[in-house]
Amino acid sequence: MSGNGDDETMIRTPEEAARERHGDIYDEDGSLRSEYLDDVTDAIDRGDAERLKERVADLHASELGDLLEVLQPDQRRSLVTLLGTDFDLSALTEVDEAIRLEITEHMSNDQIAAALGEMESDDAVYILEDLDQEDQEEILAKLPFVERVRLRRSLDYPESTAGRRMQTEFVAVPPFWTVGQTIDYLREDTELPESFTQLFVIDPTFRLLGAVDLDMILRSKRSVKIESVMRDTLHPIEAEMDQEEAAQLFEQYNLLSAAVVDQNNRLVGVLTIDDVVDVIQEEAEEDIMRLGGVGDEELSSGVLRTSRSRMLWLLVNLFTALLAASVINLFDATIQQIVALAVLMPIVAGMGGNAGSQTMTVTVRALATRDLDIHNAFRVIRRESGVGLLNGLVFGVLIGLAAGFWFQDANIGGIIAAAMLINMIAAAFAGILIPLLLDRIGADPAVSSAVFVTTVTDITGFFSFLGLASWWFNIH
Amino acid sequence: MSGNGDDETMIRTPEEAARERHGDIYDEDGSLRSEYLDDVTDAIDRGDAERLKERVADLHASELGDLLEVLQPDQRRSLVTLLGTDFDLSALTEVDEAIRLEITEHMSNDQIAAALGEMESDDAVYILEDLDQEDQEEILAKLPFVERVRLRRSLDYPESTAGRRMQTEFVAVPPFWTVGQTIDYLREDTELPESFTQLFVIDPTFRLLGAVDLDMILRSKRSVKIESVMRDTLHPIEAEMDQEEAAQLFEQYNLLSAAVVDQNNRLVGVLTIDDVVDVIQEEAEEDIMRLGGVGDEELSSGVLRTSRSRMLWLLVNLFTALLAASVINLFDATIQQIVALAVLMPIVAGMGGNAGSQTMTVTVRALATRDLDIHNAFRVIRRESGVGLLNGLVFGVLIGLAAGFWFQDANIGGIIAAAMLINMIAAAFAGILIPLLLDRIGADPAVSSAVFVTTVTDITGFFSFLGLASWWFNIH
């Protein structure tokens, strides 16, 4: 490790290289640099294919994806046309579905087929699965036999399964080979996948026997048999397994890649951590969106699609709001007598809604990460009741004092304090029990918990506050 | 690959092995199986160390972590005591912070030091960083020199940086070595890290020159020089870089591991995807929690801590609720005359709040994933205005008809329709502009957007509805 000082000036450090290029296209906030973007759009507008090709030649697929996302639709199409066969189709795995479809619709099936041929099978499937049946068949028909069979094998598995997300390229060796034989094979075979981190060990019928990490191969003497360095704890994943479940196995066991097997334990592919990271991201994203009452819209969706996707949720909320209003209507006489009640009632309902949302958020998330299950559900319910009681007391006293002073009426102060306490406890129970119940009956708690929880807190809030007031003032 | 049929009966397939063991402790829902749990708690309660050791011997660190999380606090402590030196401390990287502290407080510093010695440096740092300064020093002092220096190096970097999360064990070779020399070195060196997926190439002063994936070593002839198979696009990460930023690089470039370098581009460690997956999870978790108005509480936190963590948010909401109430108070005379207004007003405010939350959720998430930036902000604002207008028209008509028929008054129907339209548009602008503004001034939009958005929609809702009504009925 000495005498290498001279090389320093010749080899540009990778950090410098990355900085230079990354600095070229991104600013400190991680947005595409305006100068770069202007340069690219100018080349597109002038139809200058040469300059455009030069500007995007070194881009990573995800960088090209970022670029596509900020361009205008017509610029996107021009870019694809101008780049022609130089367009890296794997960039489409990094963009919104709407943009992906827009671009694949713009391309001919011949173009798509040619581009797919150069991609890894998991990326190719990702793009193919969104196309309609007819285009899919036409494109597959244009591919070489081996690739066609591979892609079809993935496409035959249901959506969102491990089989859809897997890569069908992998390296497998028999258990009786030696490390030396294996290294020789790897040096000679020209059909190896682009990259791999483990070898699978299979029997002659492709049944999975184990796996060997590459570092084990490198540490072992040439004469060592594969079966003696093979691991048998590799958590194989059934091709039909839901991708979320597979992602959870990756997380739990810190896997980098895992064998995907069919029902007969035959190796059909490999699932890699980079695809799993995307799944984890998507799942978290979905939970956030659902809790916020948003469907599967995308940032690039138009006004109509977005509006439609949000309307159902608003419609459901309109009904529950009318329900809550009808509770208020029961007490119209009381309100007419004491207008302060109308002024104060949204506070009781609103605070309950906020407290309920807090508990619900924690519950929904803990259910999603499997941290909450039958073993600790009772403990968490007990805790939430305690929190509801405590916060109810604190905020009951606070709002009681505030309302009492505001309207110079100790009765109103006492009534709102009691109503706040009642609603905070209701909020705690609704926040924990509704998601648990939805989960129990197999519904996704993230989707519908919020509506039920706020319905409970609105109705309890209005009913307890106005009810207590009408009872108290009638008997005095 | 033939003649291997006989082995089949001898080698238990890994799938069978995994199923058997996994099936032993988890049920289909992914919860720990009750029988297993009863068995373990029984062994703990009887103080049967032998049986307990046998039951947990094969557990993966994350499985032992799951077990710890569902046990009662006193059972946890007994388990640690009974297992003694057999307790796998890395299980603590898989549990809530509260449980981690509870267990480390129960263990002696000698015990912790002995256990840390057997762990990878990133896991050891994860456990050490939560301890107080004094215990940290005492434990470090008990470790062998090399390990102490390694751990201190990580601990010297600020919390939540790549330097804290990195592993300080890695394999580095000089660029002038051949593939053959490298393989020989790997076969002979007994101090190699437990597992690795790439080799780093460095100069004599430890400056990073590049990296080589293990599959490249295996594919290349023994005579090939390392510098000719080395990649230079490996996105090195500065040790001081925030872990979130590092995670984004991993996601964008599908990295499995990345070199961590100091300010002089000297290699100090390696960041691996499994740690990054945890970071990604934590970030998404944080966003969900913050949007739900929940601080950094954990499922295992007690009533007091949980209550306190949620109180601030509720307190802020109490103030904004009082603000909204004071708007209603401006129109007390109008409400006294027409009680229907009090009945209907929460609908206008509530629907605005829901629509605002939808827009806000999308905006906050898009900002977090960097999908929303200056290049498309204007496009998204325009879309959200369109959505607000459209949903305002739709729900204005719906609620107008419903209210008009309910109270048999076309005036009230018209007024609520107009107020709904106004509030939906206000909701759209608040939902997109408030998070954008908070992000612009460097605040976390997930934390405080919700308060501001609902304040806007409550006040706009009450003011527009009651204001329009008081104006309309006064001039008639």
Coordinates of N, CA and C in Angstrom, one line a residue, chain B residues 274-467:
Chain B
D274 N -29.1 -1.5 5.2 CA -30.0 -1.9 6.3 C -30.2 -0.7 7.3
D275 N -29.1 0.0 7.5 CA -29.3 1.2 8.4 C -30.1 2.3 7.8
V276 N -29.9 2.4 6.4 CA -30.7 3.4 5.7 C -32.2 3.1 5.7
V277 N -32.5 1.8 5.5 CA -33.9 1.4 5.6 C -34.6 1.9 6.9
D278 N -33.8 1.7 8.0 CA -34.3 2.2 9.3 C -34.5 3.7 9.3
V279 N -33.6 4.4 8.6 CA -33.7 5.9 8.6 C -35.0 6.3 7.8
I280 N -35.2 5.6 6.6 CA -36.3 5.9 5.8 C -37.6 5.7 6.5
Q281 N -37.7 4.5 7.2 CA -38.8 4.2 8.1 C -39.1 5.3 9.1
E282 N -38.0 5.7 9.8 CA -38.2 6.7 10.9 C -38.7 8.0 10.3
E283 N -38.1 8.4 9.1 CA -38.5 9.7 8.6 C -40.0 9.7 8.2
A284 N -40.5 8.6 7.5 CA -41.9 8.5 7.1 C -42.7 8.5 8.4
E285 N -42.3 7.7 9.4 CA -43.0 7.6 10.7 C -43.1 9.0 11.3
E286 N -42.0 9.8 11.3 CA -42.0 11.1 11.8 C -43.1 12.0 11.1
D287 N -43.1 11.9 9.8 CA -44.1 12.7 9.0 C -45.5 12.4 9.4
I288 N -45.8 11.1 9.5 CA -47.1 10.7 9.9 C -47.5 11.2 11.2
M289 N -46.6 11.0 12.2 CA -46.8 11.4 13.6 C -47.1 12.9 13.6
R290 N -46.2 13.7 13.0 CA -46.3 15.1 13.0 C -47.6 15.6 12.4
L291 N -48.0 15.1 11.3 CA -49.2 15.5 10.6 C -50.4 15.1 11.6
G292 N -50.3 14.1 12.4 CA -51.3 13.7 13.3 C -51.2 14.5 14.6
G293 N -50.3 15.4 14.7 CA -50.1 16.2 16.0 C -49.5 15.4 17.1
V294 N -48.7 14.4 16.8 CA -48.1 13.6 17.9 C -46.6 13.8 17.9
G295 N -46.0 14.0 19.0 CA -44.6 14.2 19.1 C -43.8 12.9 19.0
D296 N -42.6 12.9 19.6 CA -41.8 11.7 19.5 C -42.1 10.7 20.6
E297 N -43.3 10.4 20.9 CA -43.7 9.4 21.9 C -43.5 8.0 21.3
E298 N -43.5 7.0 22.1 CA -43.3 5.6 21.7 C -44.5 4.8 22.2
L299 N -44.7 3.7 21.6 CA -45.9 2.8 22.0 C -45.7 2.4 23.5
S300 N -44.4 2.3 23.9 CA -44.2 1.8 25.3 C -44.1 3.0 26.3
S301 N -44.3 4.2 25.9 CA -44.3 5.3 26.8 C -45.5 5.2 27.7
G302 N -45.3 5.8 29.0 CA -46.4 5.8 29.9 C -47.4 6.9 29.7
V303 N -48.4 6.9 30.6 CA -49.5 7.9 30.5 C -48.9 9.3 30.6
L304 N -48.1 9.6 31.6 CA -47.6 10.9 31.8 C -46.8 11.5 30.6
R305 N -45.9 10.7 30.2 CA -45.0 11.1 29.1 C -45.8 11.3 27.8
T306 N -46.8 10.4 27.5 CA -47.6 10.5 26.3 C -48.5 11.7 26.4
S307 N -49.1 11.9 27.6 CA -50.0 13.0 27.8 C -49.2 14.3 27.6
R308 N -48.0 14.4 28.1 CA -47.3 15.6 28.0 C -46.9 15.9 26.6
S309 N -46.5 14.8 25.8 CA -46.1 15.0 24.5 C -47.2 15.5 23.6
R310 N -48.5 15.2 24.0 CA -49.6 15.6 23.1 C -50.2 16.9 23.5
M311 N -49.8 17.4 24.8 CA -50.5 18.5 25.3 C -50.2 19.8 24.6
L312 N -49.0 20.0 24.1 CA -48.6 21.2 23.5 C -49.5 21.5 22.2
W313 N -49.6 20.4 21.5 CA -50.4 20.5 20.2 C -51.9 20.8 20.6
L314 N -52.4 20.2 21.6 CA -53.8 20.5 22.0 C -53.9 21.9 22.5
L315 N -52.9 22.4 23.2 CA -52.9 23.7 23.7 C -53.0 24.8 22.6
V316 N -52.1 24.5 21.6 CA -52.1 25.4 20.4 C -53.5 25.4 19.8
N317 N -54.1 24.2 19.7 CA -55.4 24.1 19.0 C -56.5 24.8 19.9
L318 N -56.3 24.8 21.2 CA -57.3 25.4 22.0 C -57.3 27.0 21.7
F319 N -56.1 27.5 21.6 CA -56.0 28.9 21.2 C -56.7 29.2 19.9
T320 N -56.4 28.4 18.9 CA -57.0 28.7 17.6 C -58.5 28.5 17.7
A321 N -59.0 27.5 18.5 CA -60.4 27.3 18.6 C -61.1 28.5 19.3
L322 N -60.4 29.1 20.2 CA -61.0 30.3 20.9 C -61.0 31.4 19.9
L323 N -60.0 31.5 19.1 CA -60.0 32.5 18.0 C -61.2 32.4 17.1
A324 N -61.5 31.1 16.7 CA -62.6 30.9 15.8 C -63.9 31.2 16.5
A325 N -63.9 30.8 17.8 CA -65.1 31.1 18.6 C -65.4 32.6 18.7
S326 N -64.4 33.4 18.8 CA -64.6 34.8 18.9 C -65.1 35.4 17.6
V327 N -64.8 34.7 16.5 CA -65.4 35.1 15.2 C -67.0 34.9 15.3
I328 N -67.3 33.7 15.8 CA -68.8 33.4 15.9 C -69.4 34.4 16.8
N329 N -68.7 34.8 17.9 CA -69.3 35.7 18.8 C -69.7 37.1 18.2
L330 N -68.9 37.4 17.1 CA -69.3 38.7 16.4 C -70.7 38.7 15.9
F331 N -71.2 37.5 15.7 CA -72.5 37.4 15.0 C -73.6 36.8 16.0
D332 N -73.4 37.0 17.3 CA -74.3 36.4 18.2 C -75.8 36.9 18.0
A333 N -76.0 38.2 17.6 CA -77.3 38.7 17.3 C -78.0 37.9 16.2
T334 N -77.2 37.7 15.1 CA -77.7 37.0 13.9 C -78.1 35.6 14.3
I335 N -77.3 34.9 15.1 CA -77.6 33.5 15.5 C -78.8 33.4 16.3
Q336 N -78.9 34.4 17.3 CA -80.1 34.4 18.1 C -81.4 34.5 17.3
Q337 N -81.3 35.3 16.2 CA -82.5 35.4 15.3 C -82.7 34.2 14.5
I338 N -81.7 33.6 13.9 CA -81.8 32.4 13.1 C -80.9 31.3 13.6
V339 N -81.5 30.4 14.4 CA -80.8 29.3 15.1 C -80.2 28.3 14.1
A340 N -80.9 28.2 12.9 CA -80.4 27.3 11.9 C -78.9 27.6 11.5
L341 N -78.5 28.9 11.7 CA -77.1 29.2 11.4 C -76.2 28.5 12.3
A342 N -76.5 28.4 13.6 CA -75.7 27.7 14.5 C -75.6 26.2 14.2
V343 N -76.7 25.7 13.7 CA -76.8 24.3 13.4 C -75.9 24.0 12.2
L344 N -75.9 24.9 11.2 CA -75.2 24.6 10.0 C -73.7 25.0 9.9
M345 N -73.4 26.0 10.8 CA -72.0 26.6 10.6 C -70.9 25.6 10.8
P346 N -71.0 24.6 11.7 CA -69.9 23.6 11.8 C -69.6 22.8 10.5
I347 N -70.7 22.7 9.6 CA -70.5 22.0 8.4 C -69.6 22.7 7.5
V348 N -69.8 24.0 7.4 CA -69.0 24.8 6.5 C -67.5 24.8 6.9
A349 N -67.3 25.0 8.2 CA -66.0 25.0 8.8 C -65.3 23.6 8.6
G350 N -66.1 22.6 9.0 CA -65.5 21.2 9.0 C -65.2 20.8 7.6
M351 N -66.0 21.0 6.6 CA -65.7 20.6 5.2 C -64.5 21.3 4.7
G352 N -64.4 22.6 5.0 CA -63.2 23.4 4.7 C -61.9 22.7 5.3
G353 N -62.1 22.4 6.5 CA -60.9 21.7 7.2 C -60.5 20.4 6.6
N354 N -61.5 19.6 6.2 CA -61.2 18.4 5.5 C -60.5 18.6 4.1
A355 N -61.0 19.5 3.4 CA -60.4 19.8 2.0 C -59.0 20.3 2.2
G356 N -58.9 21.2 3.2 CA -57.6 21.8 3.5 C -56.5 20.7 3.9
S357 N -57.0 19.8 4.7 CA -56.1 18.7 5.1 C -55.7 17.8 3.9
Q358 N -56.6 17.6 3.0 CA -56.2 16.8 1.8 C -55.1 17.5 1.1
T359 N -55.3 18.8 0.8 CA -54.3 19.5 0.0 C -53.0 19.5 0.8
M360 N -53.1 19.8 2.1 CA -51.9 19.9 2.9 C -51.1 18.6 3.0
T361 N -51.9 17.5 3.1 CA -51.2 16.2 3.2 C -50.4 15.9 1.9
V362 N -51.0 16.2 0.8 CA -50.3 16.0 -0.5 C -49.0 16.9 -0.6
T363 N -49.2 18.1 -0.2 CA -48.1 19.1 -0.2 C -47.0 18.7 0.7
V364 N -47.3 18.4 1.9 CA -46.3 18.1 2.9 C -45.5 16.9 2.5
R365 N -46.2 15.9 1.9 CA -45.5 14.6 1.5 C -44.6 14.9 0.3
A366 N -45.2 15.7 -0.7 CA -44.4 16.0 -1.9 C -43.1 16.8 -1.5
L367 N -43.2 17.7 -0.5 CA -42.0 18.4 -0.1 C -41.0 17.5 0.6
A368 N -41.5 16.5 1.4 CA -40.6 15.6 2.0 C -39.9 14.7 1.1
T369 N -40.6 14.3 0.0 CA -39.9 13.4 -1.0 C -39.2 14.2 -2.1
R370 N -39.2 15.5 -1.9 CA -38.6 16.4 -2.9 C -39.2 16.4 -4.3
D371 N -40.5 15.9 -4.3 CA -41.2 15.9 -5.6 C -41.7 17.3 -6.0
L372 N -41.9 18.1 -4.9 CA -42.4 19.4 -5.1 C -41.3 20.4 -4.9
D373 N -40.9 21.2 -6.0 CA -39.9 22.2 -5.8 C -40.3 23.4 -6.7
I374 N -39.4 24.4 -6.7 CA -39.7 25.6 -7.4 C -40.2 25.4 -8.9
H375 N -39.7 24.3 -9.5 CA -40.0 24.1 -10.9 C -41.5 23.8 -11.1
N376 N -42.1 23.1 -10.2 CA -43.5 22.7 -10.4 C -44.5 23.3 -9.4
A377 N -43.9 24.1 -8.5 CA -44.8 24.7 -7.4 C -46.0 25.5 -8.1
F378 N -45.7 26.3 -9.1 CA -46.7 27.1 -9.6 C -47.8 26.2 -10.3
R379 N -47.3 25.1 -11.0 CA -48.3 24.2 -11.6 C -49.2 23.6 -10.6
V380 N -48.6 23.2 -9.4 CA -49.4 22.5 -8.4 C -50.4 23.5 -7.7
I381 N -49.9 24.7 -7.5 CA -50.8 25.8 -6.9 C -52.0 26.0 -7.9
R382 N -51.7 26.0 -9.2 CA -52.8 26.2 -10.1 C -53.8 25.1 -10.1
R383 N -53.2 23.8 -10.0 CA -54.1 22.7 -9.9 C -55.0 22.7 -8.7
E384 N -54.3 23.0 -7.5 CA -55.1 23.0 -6.3 C -56.2 24.0 -6.3
S385 N -55.9 25.2 -6.9 CA -57.0 26.2 -7.0 C -58.1 25.7 -7.8
G386 N -57.8 25.0 -8.9 CA -58.9 24.4 -9.7 C -59.7 23.3 -9.0
V387 N -59.0 22.5 -8.2 CA -59.6 21.5 -7.4 C -60.5 22.1 -6.4
G388 N -60.0 23.2 -5.7 CA -60.8 23.9 -4.7 C -62.1 24.5 -5.3
L389 N -61.9 25.1 -6.5 CA -63.1 25.7 -7.1 C -64.1 24.7 -7.5
L390 N -63.6 23.6 -8.1 CA -64.5 22.5 -8.5 C -65.3 21.9 -7.3
N391 N -64.5 21.5 -6.3 CA -65.1 20.9 -5.2 C -66.0 21.9 -4.4
G392 N -65.6 23.1 -4.4 CA -66.4 24.2 -3.8 C -67.8 24.2 -4.5
L393 N -67.8 24.2 -5.8 CA -69.0 24.3 -6.6 C -69.9 23.0 -6.3
V394 N -69.3 21.9 -6.4 CA -70.0 20.6 -6.2 C -70.6 20.6 -4.8
F395 N -69.8 20.8 -3.7 CA -70.3 20.7 -2.4 C -71.1 21.9 -2.0
G396 N -70.9 23.0 -2.6 CA -71.7 24.2 -2.4 C -73.2 23.9 -2.8
V397 N -73.3 23.3 -4.0 CA -74.6 23.0 -4.5 C -75.3 21.9 -3.6
L398 N -74.5 20.9 -3.3 CA -75.1 19.8 -2.4 C -75.6 20.3 -1.1
I399 N -74.7 21.1 -0.4 CA -75.1 21.5 1.0 C -76.2 22.6 0.8
G400 N -76.1 23.4 -0.3 CA -77.2 24.4 -0.5 C -78.5 23.8 -0.6
L401 N -78.6 22.7 -1.4 CA -79.9 22.0 -1.5 C -80.3 21.3 -0.2
A402 N -79.4 20.7 0.4 CA -79.7 20.0 1.7 C -80.2 20.9 2.7
A403 N -79.5 22.1 2.9 CA -79.9 23.0 3.9 C -81.2 23.7 3.6
G404 N -81.3 24.0 2.3 CA -82.5 24.7 1.8 C -83.8 23.9 2.1
F405 N -83.7 22.6 1.8 CA -84.8 21.7 2.1 C -85.1 21.5 3.6
W406 N -83.9 21.3 4.3 CA -84.0 21.0 5.7 C -84.8 22.1 6.4
F407 N -84.3 23.4 6.2 CA -84.9 24.5 6.9 C -86.0 25.2 6.1
Q408 N -86.3 24.6 4.9 CA -87.4 25.2 4.1 C -87.1 26.7 3.9
D409 N -85.9 27.0 3.5 CA -85.5 28.4 3.3 C -84.5 28.5 2.2
A410 N -84.9 29.0 1.1 CA -83.9 29.1 -0.1 C -82.8 30.1 0.2
N411 N -83.1 31.1 1.1 CA -82.0 32.1 1.4 C -80.9 31.4 2.1
I412 N -81.2 30.5 3.1 CA -80.2 29.8 3.9 C -79.4 28.9 2.9
G413 N -80.1 28.2 2.0 CA -79.5 27.4 1.0 C -78.5 28.1 0.2
G414 N -78.9 29.3 -0.3 CA -78.0 30.1 -1.1 C -76.8 30.6 -0.3
I415 N -77.0 31.0 0.9 CA -75.9 31.5 1.7 C -74.9 30.5 2.1
I416 N -75.4 29.3 2.5 CA -74.4 28.3 2.8 C -73.7 27.8 1.6
A417 N -74.3 27.7 0.4 CA -73.7 27.4 -0.8 C -72.5 28.3 -1.1
A418 N -72.8 29.6 -1.0 CA -71.7 30.6 -1.3 C -70.6 30.5 -0.3
A419 N -71.0 30.3 1.0 CA -69.9 30.2 2.0 C -69.1 29.0 1.8
M420 N -69.7 27.9 1.4 CA -68.9 26.6 1.2 C -67.9 26.8 0.0
L421 N -68.4 27.5 -1.0 CA -67.5 27.7 -2.2 C -66.3 28.6 -1.7
I422 N -66.6 29.6 -1.0 CA -65.5 30.5 -0.5 C -64.5 29.7 0.4
N423 N -65.1 28.9 1.3 CA -64.2 28.2 2.2 C -63.4 27.1 1.5
M424 N -64.0 26.5 0.5 CA -63.2 25.4 -0.2 C -62.0 26.0 -1.0
I425 N -62.3 27.2 -1.5 CA -61.1 27.9 -2.2 C -60.1 28.3 -1.2
A426 N -60.5 28.9 -0.1 CA -59.6 29.3 1.0 C -58.8 28.0 1.4
A427 N -59.5 26.9 1.6 CA -58.9 25.7 2.0 C -57.8 25.2 1.1
A428 N -58.1 25.4 -0.2 CA -57.1 25.0 -1.3 C -55.8 25.8 -1.1
F429 N -56.0 27.1 -1.0 CA -54.9 28.0 -1.0 C -54.1 27.8 0.3
A430 N -54.8 27.7 1.5 CA -54.2 27.5 2.7 C -53.4 26.1 2.7
G431 N -54.0 25.1 2.1 CA -53.4 23.8 2.1 C -52.1 23.7 1.3
I432 N -52.0 24.5 0.3 CA -50.8 24.5 -0.5 C -49.8 25.6 -0.1
L433 N -50.3 26.8 0.2 CA -49.4 27.9 0.5 C -48.7 27.8 1.8
I434 N -49.5 27.4 2.8 CA -48.9 27.3 4.2 C -47.7 26.4 4.3
P435 N -47.8 25.1 3.8 CA -46.7 24.2 3.9 C -45.5 24.8 3.0
L436 N -45.8 25.3 1.9 CA -44.8 25.9 1.0 C -44.0 27.0 1.7
L437 N -44.8 27.8 2.4 CA -44.2 29.0 3.1 C -43.3 28.5 4.2
L438 N -43.9 27.6 5.0 CA -43.1 27.0 6.2 C -41.8 26.4 5.7
D439 N -41.9 25.7 4.6 CA -40.7 25.0 4.0 C -39.7 26.1 3.6
R440 N -40.2 27.1 3.0 CA -39.3 28.2 2.5 C -38.6 28.9 3.6
I441 N -39.2 29.1 4.7 CA -38.5 29.8 5.8 C -37.8 28.8 6.7
G442 N -37.7 27.5 6.3 CA -36.9 26.6 7.0 C -37.5 25.8 8.1
A443 N -38.9 26.0 8.3 CA -39.6 25.2 9.3 C -40.0 23.9 8.7
D444 N -40.3 22.9 9.6 CA -40.8 21.6 9.1 C -42.3 21.7 8.8
P445 N -42.7 21.7 7.6 CA -44.1 21.8 7.3 C -45.0 20.8 7.9
A446 N -44.5 19.6 8.2 CA -45.3 18.5 8.8 C -45.7 18.9 10.2
V447 N -44.9 19.7 10.9 CA -45.2 20.0 12.3 C -46.4 20.9 12.5
S448 N -46.4 22.0 11.8 CA -47.3 23.1 12.1 C -48.3 23.5 11.1
S449 N -48.2 22.8 9.9 CA -49.2 23.2 8.8 C -50.6 23.0 9.3
A450 N -50.9 21.9 9.9 CA -52.3 21.6 10.2 C -53.0 22.6 11.1
V451 N -52.3 23.2 12.1 CA -52.9 24.2 12.9 C -53.2 25.4 12.1
F452 N -52.3 25.9 11.3 CA -52.5 27.1 10.5 C -53.7 26.8 9.5
V453 N -53.6 25.7 8.8 CA -54.7 25.4 7.8 C -56.1 25.4 8.4
T454 N -56.2 24.7 9.6 CA -57.6 24.6 10.2 C -58.0 26.0 10.8
T455 N -57.0 26.7 11.2 CA -57.3 28.1 11.7 C -57.9 28.9 10.5
V456 N -57.3 28.8 9.4 CA -57.8 29.5 8.2 C -59.2 29.0 7.8
T457 N -59.4 27.7 7.8 CA -60.7 27.2 7.3 C -61.8 27.4 8.3
D458 N -61.4 27.4 9.6 CA -62.4 27.6 10.7 C -62.9 29.1 10.6
I459 N -61.9 30.0 10.6 CA -62.2 31.4 10.6 C -63.0 31.8 9.3
T460 N -62.4 31.4 8.2 CA -63.1 31.7 6.9 C -64.5 31.1 6.8
G461 N -64.6 29.9 7.3 CA -65.9 29.2 7.3 C -66.9 29.9 8.1
F462 N -66.6 30.2 9.4 CA -67.6 30.9 10.2 C -67.8 32.3 9.7
F463 N -66.8 33.0 9.4 CA -66.9 34.4 9.0 C -67.7 34.5 7.7
S464 N -67.4 33.7 6.7 CA -68.2 33.9 5.4 C -69.6 33.5 5.6
F465 N -69.9 32.4 6.3 CA -71.3 31.9 6.5 C -72.1 32.9 7.3
L466 N -71.6 33.2 8.5 CA -72.3 34.1 9.4 C -72.4 35.5 8.8
G467 N -71.3 36.0 8.2 CA -71.2 37.3 7.7 C -72.2 37.5 6.5

